[in-house]
Coordinates of C-alpha atoms in Angstrom, one line a residue:
X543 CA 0.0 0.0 0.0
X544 CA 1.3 3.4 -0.8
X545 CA 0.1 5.6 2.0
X546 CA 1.4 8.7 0.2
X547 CA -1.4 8.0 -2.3
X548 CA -4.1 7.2 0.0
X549 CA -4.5 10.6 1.5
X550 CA -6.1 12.3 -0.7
X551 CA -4.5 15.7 -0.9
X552 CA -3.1 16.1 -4.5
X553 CA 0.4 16.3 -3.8
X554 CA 3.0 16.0 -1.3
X555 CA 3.3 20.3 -0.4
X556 CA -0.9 20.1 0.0
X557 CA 0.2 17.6 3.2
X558 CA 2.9 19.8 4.3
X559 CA 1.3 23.2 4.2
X560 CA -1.8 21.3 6.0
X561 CA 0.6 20.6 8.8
X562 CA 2.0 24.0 8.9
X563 CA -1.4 25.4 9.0
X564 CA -1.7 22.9 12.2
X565 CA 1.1 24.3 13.9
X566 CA 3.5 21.3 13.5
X567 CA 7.2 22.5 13.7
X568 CA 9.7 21.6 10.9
X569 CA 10.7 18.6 12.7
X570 CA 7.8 17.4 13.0
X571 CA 6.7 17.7 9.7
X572 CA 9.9 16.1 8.2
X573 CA 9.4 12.6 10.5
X574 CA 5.4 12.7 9.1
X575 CA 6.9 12.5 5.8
X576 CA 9.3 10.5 6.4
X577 CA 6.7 8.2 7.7
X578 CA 4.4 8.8 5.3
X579 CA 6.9 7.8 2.6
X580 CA 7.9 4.5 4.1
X581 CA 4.3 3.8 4.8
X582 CA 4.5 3.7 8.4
X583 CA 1.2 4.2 10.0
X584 CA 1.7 3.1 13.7
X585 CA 4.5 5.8 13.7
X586 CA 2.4 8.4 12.0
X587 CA -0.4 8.1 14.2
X588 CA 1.5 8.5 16.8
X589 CA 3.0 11.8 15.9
X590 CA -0.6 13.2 15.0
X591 CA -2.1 12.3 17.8
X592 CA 0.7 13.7 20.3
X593 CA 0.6 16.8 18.0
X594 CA -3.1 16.8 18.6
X595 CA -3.1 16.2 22.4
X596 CA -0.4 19.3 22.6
X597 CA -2.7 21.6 21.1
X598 CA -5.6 20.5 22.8
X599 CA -3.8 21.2 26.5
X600 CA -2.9 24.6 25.1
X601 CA -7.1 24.7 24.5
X602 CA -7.7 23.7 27.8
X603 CA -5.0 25.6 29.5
X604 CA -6.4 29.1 27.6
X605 CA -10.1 28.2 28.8
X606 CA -8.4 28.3 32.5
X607 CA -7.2 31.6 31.6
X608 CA -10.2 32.9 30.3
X609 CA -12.3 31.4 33.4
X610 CA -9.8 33.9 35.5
X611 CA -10.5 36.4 33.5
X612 CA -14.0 36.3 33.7
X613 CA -13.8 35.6 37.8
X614 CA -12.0 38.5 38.0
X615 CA -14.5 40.9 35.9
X616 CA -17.3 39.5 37.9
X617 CA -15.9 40.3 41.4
X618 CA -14.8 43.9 40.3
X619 CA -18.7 44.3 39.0
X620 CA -20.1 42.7 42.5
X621 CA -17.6 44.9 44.4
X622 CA -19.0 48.1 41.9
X623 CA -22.7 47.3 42.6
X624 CA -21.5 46.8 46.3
X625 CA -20.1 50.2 46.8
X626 CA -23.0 52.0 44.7
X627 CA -25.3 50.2 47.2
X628 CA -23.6 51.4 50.2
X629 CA -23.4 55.2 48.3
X630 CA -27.8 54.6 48.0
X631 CA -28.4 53.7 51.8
X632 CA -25.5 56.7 52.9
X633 CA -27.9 59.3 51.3

């Protein structure tokens, strides 16, 4: 089987340029295709999915930073409404 052919981009830059576009480092995209090329799909796999897994914890990790940010913009809006309230009930 010629692995090469079976994805079904057209041509050998297509594959590259779609692993740029996916953030894979040069490295990384020279052991996919040398993979690719010797039809190793265990090893391919592999590197995909660890590839994958990376960029998913960077997901994860920025939805923690955006929880934060939105914990923090809530308390400063309760502590606002707090202090207007107290501003009502001096006058």
């Amino acid at each position: 089987m010629n692995l090469a052919k079976t994805v079904n981009y057209g041509s050998r830059e297509a594959i590259i340029q779609n692993l740029i576009d996916a953030g894979c480092k040069q490295g990384m995209v020279k052991c996919f295709m040398t993979y690719l090329e010797q039809d190793n799909l265990e090893n391919l796999f592999i590197l995909l999915e660890e590839h994958r897994n990376y960029l998913l914890s960077r997901v994860h990790e920025g939805e923690k930073q955006i929880c934060c940010l939105d914990y923090l913009i809530y308390q400063i809006k309760r502590n606002q409404v707090n202090d207007e309230n107290r501003l009502e009930e001096a006058d």
